[in-house]
mmCIF file with all atom_site columns, C-alpha atoms in Angstrom:
data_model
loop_
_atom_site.group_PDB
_atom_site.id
_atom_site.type_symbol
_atom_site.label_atom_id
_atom_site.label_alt_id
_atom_site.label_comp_id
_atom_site.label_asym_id
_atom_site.label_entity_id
_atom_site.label_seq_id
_atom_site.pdbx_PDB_ins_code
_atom_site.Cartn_x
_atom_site.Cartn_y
_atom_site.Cartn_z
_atom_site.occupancy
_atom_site.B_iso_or_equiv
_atom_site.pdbx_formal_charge
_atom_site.auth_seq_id
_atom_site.auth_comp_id
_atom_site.auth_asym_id
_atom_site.auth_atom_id
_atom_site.pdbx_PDB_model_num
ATOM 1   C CA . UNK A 1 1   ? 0.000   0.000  0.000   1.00 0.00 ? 1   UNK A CA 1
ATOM 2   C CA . UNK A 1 2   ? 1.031   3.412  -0.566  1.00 0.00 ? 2   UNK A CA 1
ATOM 3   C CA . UNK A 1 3   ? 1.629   5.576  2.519   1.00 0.00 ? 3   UNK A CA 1
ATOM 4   C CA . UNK A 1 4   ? 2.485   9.134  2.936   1.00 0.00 ? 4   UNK A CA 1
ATOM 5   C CA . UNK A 1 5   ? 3.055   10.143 6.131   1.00 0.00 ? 5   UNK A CA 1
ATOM 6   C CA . UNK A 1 6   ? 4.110   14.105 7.571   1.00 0.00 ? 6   UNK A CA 1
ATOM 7   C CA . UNK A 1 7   ? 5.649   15.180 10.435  1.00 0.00 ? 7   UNK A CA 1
ATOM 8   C CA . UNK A 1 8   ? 7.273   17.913 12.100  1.00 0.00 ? 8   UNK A CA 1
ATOM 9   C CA . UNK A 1 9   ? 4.573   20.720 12.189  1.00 0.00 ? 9   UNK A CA 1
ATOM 10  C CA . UNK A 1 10  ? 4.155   22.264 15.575  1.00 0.00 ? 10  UNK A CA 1
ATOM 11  C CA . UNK A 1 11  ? 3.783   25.387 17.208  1.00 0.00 ? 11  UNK A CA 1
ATOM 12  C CA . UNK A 1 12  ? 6.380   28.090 16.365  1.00 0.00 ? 12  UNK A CA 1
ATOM 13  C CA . UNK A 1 13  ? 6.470   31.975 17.014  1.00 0.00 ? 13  UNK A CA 1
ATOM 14  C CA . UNK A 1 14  ? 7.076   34.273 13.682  1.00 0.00 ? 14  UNK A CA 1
ATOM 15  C CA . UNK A 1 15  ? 10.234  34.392 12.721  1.00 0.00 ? 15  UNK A CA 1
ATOM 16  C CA . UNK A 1 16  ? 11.155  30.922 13.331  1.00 0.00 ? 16  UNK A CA 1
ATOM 17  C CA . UNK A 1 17  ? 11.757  27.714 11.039  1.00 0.00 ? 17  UNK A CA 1
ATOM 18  C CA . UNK A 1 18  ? 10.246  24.540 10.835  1.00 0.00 ? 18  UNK A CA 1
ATOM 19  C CA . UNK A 1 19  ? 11.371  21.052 8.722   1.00 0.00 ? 19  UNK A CA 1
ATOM 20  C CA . UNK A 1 20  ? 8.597   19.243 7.798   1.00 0.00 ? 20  UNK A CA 1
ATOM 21  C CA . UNK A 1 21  ? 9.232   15.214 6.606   1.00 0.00 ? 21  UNK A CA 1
ATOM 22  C CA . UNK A 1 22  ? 7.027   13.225 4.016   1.00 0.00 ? 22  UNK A CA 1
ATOM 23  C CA . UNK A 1 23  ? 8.375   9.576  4.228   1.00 0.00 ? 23  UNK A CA 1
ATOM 24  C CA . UNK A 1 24  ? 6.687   7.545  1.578   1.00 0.00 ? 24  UNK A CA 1
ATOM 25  C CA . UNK A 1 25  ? 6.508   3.895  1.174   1.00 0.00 ? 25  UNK A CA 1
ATOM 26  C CA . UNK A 1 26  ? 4.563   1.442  -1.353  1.00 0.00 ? 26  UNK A CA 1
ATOM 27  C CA . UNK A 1 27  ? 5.860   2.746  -4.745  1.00 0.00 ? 27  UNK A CA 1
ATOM 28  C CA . UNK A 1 28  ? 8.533   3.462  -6.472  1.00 0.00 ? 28  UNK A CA 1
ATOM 29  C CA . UNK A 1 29  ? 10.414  6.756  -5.426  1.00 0.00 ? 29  UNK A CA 1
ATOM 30  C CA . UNK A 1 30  ? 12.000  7.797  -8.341  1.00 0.00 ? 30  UNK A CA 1
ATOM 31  C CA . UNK A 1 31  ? 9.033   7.784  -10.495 1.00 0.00 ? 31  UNK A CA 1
ATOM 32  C CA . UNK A 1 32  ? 6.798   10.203 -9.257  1.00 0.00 ? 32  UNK A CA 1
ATOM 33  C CA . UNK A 1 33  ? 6.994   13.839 -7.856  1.00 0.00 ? 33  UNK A CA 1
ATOM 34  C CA . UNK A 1 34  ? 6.036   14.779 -4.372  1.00 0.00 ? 34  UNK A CA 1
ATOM 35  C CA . UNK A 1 35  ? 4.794   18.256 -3.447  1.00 0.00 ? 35  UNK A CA 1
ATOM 36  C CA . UNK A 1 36  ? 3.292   19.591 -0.532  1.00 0.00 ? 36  UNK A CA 1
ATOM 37  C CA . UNK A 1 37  ? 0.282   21.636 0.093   1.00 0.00 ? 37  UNK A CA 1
ATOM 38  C CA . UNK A 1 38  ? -1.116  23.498 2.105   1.00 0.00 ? 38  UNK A CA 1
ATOM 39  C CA . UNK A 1 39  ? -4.965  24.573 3.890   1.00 0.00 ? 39  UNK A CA 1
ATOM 40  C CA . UNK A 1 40  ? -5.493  27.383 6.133   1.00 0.00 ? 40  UNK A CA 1
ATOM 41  C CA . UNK A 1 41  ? -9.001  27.147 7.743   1.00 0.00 ? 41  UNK A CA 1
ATOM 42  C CA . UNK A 1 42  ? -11.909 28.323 5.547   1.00 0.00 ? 42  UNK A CA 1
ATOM 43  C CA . UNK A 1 43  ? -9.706  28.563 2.343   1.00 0.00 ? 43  UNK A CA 1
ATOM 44  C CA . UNK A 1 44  ? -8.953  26.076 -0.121  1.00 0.00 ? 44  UNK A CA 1
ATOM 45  C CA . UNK A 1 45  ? -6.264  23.957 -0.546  1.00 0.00 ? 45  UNK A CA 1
ATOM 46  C CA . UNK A 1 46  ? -3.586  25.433 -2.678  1.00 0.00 ? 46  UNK A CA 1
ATOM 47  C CA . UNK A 1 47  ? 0.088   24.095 -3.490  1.00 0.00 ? 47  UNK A CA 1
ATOM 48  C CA . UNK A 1 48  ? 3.381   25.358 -2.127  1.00 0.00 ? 48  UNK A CA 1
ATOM 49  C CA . UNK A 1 49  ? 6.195   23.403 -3.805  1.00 0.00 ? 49  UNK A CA 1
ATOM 50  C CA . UNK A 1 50  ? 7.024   19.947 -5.895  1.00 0.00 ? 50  UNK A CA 1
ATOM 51  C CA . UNK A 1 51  ? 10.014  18.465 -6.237  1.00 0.00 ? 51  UNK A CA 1
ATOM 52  C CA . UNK A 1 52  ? 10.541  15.871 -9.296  1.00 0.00 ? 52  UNK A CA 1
ATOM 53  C CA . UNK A 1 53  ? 12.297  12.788 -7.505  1.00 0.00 ? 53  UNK A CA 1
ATOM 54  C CA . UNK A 1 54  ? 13.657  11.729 -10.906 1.00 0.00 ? 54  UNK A CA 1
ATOM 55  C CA . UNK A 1 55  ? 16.363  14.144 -11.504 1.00 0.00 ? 55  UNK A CA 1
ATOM 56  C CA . UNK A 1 56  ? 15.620  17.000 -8.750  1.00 0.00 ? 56  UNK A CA 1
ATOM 57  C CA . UNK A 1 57  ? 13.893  20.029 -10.625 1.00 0.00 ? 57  UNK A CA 1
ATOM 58  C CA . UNK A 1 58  ? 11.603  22.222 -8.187  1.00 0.00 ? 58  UNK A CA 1
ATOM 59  C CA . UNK A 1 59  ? 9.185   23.874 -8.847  1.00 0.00 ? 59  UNK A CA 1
ATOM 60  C CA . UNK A 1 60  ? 7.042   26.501 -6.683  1.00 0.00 ? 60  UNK A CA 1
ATOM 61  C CA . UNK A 1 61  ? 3.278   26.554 -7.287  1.00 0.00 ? 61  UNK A CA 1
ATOM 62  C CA . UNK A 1 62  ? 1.867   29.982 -8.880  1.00 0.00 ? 62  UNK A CA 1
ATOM 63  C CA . UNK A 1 63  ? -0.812  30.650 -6.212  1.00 0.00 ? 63  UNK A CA 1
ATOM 64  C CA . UNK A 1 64  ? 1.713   30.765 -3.300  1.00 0.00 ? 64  UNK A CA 1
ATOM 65  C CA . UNK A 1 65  ? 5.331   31.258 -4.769  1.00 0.00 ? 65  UNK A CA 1
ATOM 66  C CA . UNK A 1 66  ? 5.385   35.507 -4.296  1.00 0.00 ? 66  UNK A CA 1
ATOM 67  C CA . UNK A 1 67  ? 4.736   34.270 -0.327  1.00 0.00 ? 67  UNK A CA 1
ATOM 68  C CA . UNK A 1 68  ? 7.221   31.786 0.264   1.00 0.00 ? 68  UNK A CA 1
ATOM 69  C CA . UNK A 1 69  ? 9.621   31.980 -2.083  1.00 0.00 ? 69  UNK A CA 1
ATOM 70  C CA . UNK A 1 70  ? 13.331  32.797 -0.386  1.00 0.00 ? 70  UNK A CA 1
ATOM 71  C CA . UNK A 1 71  ? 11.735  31.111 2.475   1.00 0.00 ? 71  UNK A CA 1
ATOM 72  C CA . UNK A 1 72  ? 10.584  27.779 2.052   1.00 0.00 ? 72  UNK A CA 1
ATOM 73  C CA . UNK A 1 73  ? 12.451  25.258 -0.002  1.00 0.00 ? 73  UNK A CA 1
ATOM 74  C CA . UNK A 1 74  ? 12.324  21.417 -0.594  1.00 0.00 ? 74  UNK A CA 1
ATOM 75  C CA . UNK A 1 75  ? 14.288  18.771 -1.266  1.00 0.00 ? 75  UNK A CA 1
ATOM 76  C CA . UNK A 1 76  ? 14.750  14.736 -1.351  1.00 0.00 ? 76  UNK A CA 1
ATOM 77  C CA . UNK A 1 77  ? 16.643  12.203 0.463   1.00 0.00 ? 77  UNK A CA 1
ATOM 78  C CA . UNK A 1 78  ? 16.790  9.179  -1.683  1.00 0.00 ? 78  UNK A CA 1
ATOM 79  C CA . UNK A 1 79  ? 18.062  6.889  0.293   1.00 0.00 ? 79  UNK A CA 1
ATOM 80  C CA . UNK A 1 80  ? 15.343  7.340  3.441   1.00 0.00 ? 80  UNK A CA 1
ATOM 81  C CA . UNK A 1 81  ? 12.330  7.845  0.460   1.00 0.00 ? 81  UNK A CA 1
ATOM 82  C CA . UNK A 1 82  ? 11.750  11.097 2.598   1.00 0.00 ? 82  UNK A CA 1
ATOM 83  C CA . UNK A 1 83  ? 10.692  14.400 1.053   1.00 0.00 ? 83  UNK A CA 1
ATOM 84  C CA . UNK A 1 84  ? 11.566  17.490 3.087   1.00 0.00 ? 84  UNK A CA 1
ATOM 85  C CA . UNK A 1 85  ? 10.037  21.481 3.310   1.00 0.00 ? 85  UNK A CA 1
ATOM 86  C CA . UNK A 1 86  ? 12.085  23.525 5.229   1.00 0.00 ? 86  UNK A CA 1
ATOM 87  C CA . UNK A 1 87  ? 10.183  26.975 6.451   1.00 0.00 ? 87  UNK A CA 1
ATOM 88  C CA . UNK A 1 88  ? 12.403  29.497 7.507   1.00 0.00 ? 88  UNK A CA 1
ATOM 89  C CA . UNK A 1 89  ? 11.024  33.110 8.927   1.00 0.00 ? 89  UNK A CA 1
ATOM 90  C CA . UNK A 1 90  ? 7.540   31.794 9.022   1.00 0.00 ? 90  UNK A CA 1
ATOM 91  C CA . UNK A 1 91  ? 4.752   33.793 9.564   1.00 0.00 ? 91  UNK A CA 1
ATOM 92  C CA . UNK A 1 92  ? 1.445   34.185 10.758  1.00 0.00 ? 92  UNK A CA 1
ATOM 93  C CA . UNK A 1 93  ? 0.010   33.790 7.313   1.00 0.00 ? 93  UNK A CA 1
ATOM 94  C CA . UNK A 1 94  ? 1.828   30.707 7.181   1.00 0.00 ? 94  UNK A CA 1
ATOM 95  C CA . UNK A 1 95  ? -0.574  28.899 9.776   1.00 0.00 ? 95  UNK A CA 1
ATOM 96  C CA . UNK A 1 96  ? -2.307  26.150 7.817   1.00 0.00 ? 96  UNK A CA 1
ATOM 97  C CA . UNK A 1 97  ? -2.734  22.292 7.749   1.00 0.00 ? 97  UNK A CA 1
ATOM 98  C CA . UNK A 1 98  ? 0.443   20.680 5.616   1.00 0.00 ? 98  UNK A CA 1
ATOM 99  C CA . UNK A 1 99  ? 0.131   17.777 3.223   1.00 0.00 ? 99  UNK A CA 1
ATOM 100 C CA . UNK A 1 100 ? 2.374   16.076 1.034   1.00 0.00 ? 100 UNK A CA 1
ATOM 101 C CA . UNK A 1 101 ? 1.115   14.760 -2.293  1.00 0.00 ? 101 UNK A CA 1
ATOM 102 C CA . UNK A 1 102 ? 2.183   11.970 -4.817  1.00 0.00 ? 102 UNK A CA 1
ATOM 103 C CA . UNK A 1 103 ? 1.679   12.584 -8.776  1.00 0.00 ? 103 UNK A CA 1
ATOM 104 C CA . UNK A 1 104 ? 3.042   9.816  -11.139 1.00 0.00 ? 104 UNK A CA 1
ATOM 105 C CA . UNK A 1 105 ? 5.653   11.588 -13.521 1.00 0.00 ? 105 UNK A CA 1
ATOM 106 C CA . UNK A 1 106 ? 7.475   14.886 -13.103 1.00 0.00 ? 106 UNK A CA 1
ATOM 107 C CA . UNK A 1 107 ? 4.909   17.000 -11.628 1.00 0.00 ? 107 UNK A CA 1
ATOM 108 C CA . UNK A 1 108 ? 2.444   17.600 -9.298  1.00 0.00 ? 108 UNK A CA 1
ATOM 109 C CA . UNK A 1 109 ? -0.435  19.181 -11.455 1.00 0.00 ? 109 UNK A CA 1
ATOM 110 C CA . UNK A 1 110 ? -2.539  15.927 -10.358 1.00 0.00 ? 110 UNK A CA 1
ATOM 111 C CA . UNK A 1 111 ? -1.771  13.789 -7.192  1.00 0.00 ? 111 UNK A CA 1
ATOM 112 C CA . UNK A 1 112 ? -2.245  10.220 -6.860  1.00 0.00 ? 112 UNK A CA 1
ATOM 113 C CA . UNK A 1 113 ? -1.542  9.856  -3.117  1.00 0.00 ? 113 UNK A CA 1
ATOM 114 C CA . UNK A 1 114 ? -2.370  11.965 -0.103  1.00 0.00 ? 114 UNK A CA 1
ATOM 115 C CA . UNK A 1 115 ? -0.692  12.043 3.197   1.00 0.00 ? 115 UNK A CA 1
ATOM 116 C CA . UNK A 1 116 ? -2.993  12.472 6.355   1.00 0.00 ? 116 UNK A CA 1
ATOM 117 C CA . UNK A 1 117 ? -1.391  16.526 7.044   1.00 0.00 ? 117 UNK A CA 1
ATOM 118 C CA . UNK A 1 118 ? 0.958   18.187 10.038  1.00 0.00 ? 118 UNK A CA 1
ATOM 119 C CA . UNK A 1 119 ? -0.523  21.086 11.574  1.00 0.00 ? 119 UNK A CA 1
ATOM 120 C CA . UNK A 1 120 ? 2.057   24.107 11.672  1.00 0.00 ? 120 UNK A CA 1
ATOM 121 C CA . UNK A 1 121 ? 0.577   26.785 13.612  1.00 0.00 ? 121 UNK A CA 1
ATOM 122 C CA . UNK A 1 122 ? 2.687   30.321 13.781  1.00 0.00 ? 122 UNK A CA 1
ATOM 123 C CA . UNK A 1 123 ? 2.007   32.760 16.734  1.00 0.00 ? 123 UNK A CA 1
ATOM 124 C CA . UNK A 1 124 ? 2.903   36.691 16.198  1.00 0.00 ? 124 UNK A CA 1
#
């Protein structure tokens, strides 16, 4: 079975960093791309960033990148199957429930796979 599973949200006062971890299991690594997303309450769910776990290429979604770009980036680690979004100088704005997100392929303009969400919660 395919599993997706975050951790590492918490509570953290603005200004501060979080790492949040997507360790996937049940399929292949290097053939899909993994991006996370996030909700804040009452809003939809929009994406933040997607990393192809083929060859590396990022890629920041439209609806959030003038927000987080310069402070949030992701990356891979291979050999633990473990997607990573580090959140540095968060912000209040940046309060929302986290998921990572499977898509077959190179992108992550469908997903395939959910994971069950981290909460990150940022105090002023």
């Amino acid at each position: 079975d395919v599993q997706l599973v975050e951790s590492g949200g918490g509570l953290v006062q603005a200004g501060g960093s979080l790492r949040l971890s997507c360790a996937a299991s049940g399929f292949t690594f290097d053939d899909y791309a993994i991006g996370w997303f996030r909700q804040a309450p009452v809003k939809a769910r929009m994406g933040v960033l997607c990393i192809s776990l083929s060859d590396g290429t990022t890629y920041y979604a439209d609806s959030t990148a003038g927000s987080v770009k310069g402070r949030f980036t992701i990356s891979s680690d291979r050999a633990k199957s473990t997607v990573y979004l580090q959140m540095d100088n968060l912000k209040p704005e940046d309060t929302a429930v986290y998921y990572c997100a499977a898509n077959y392929g190179s992108d992550c303009v469908a997903v395939d796979y959910w994971g069950q969400g981290t909460q990150v919660t940022v105090s002023s």
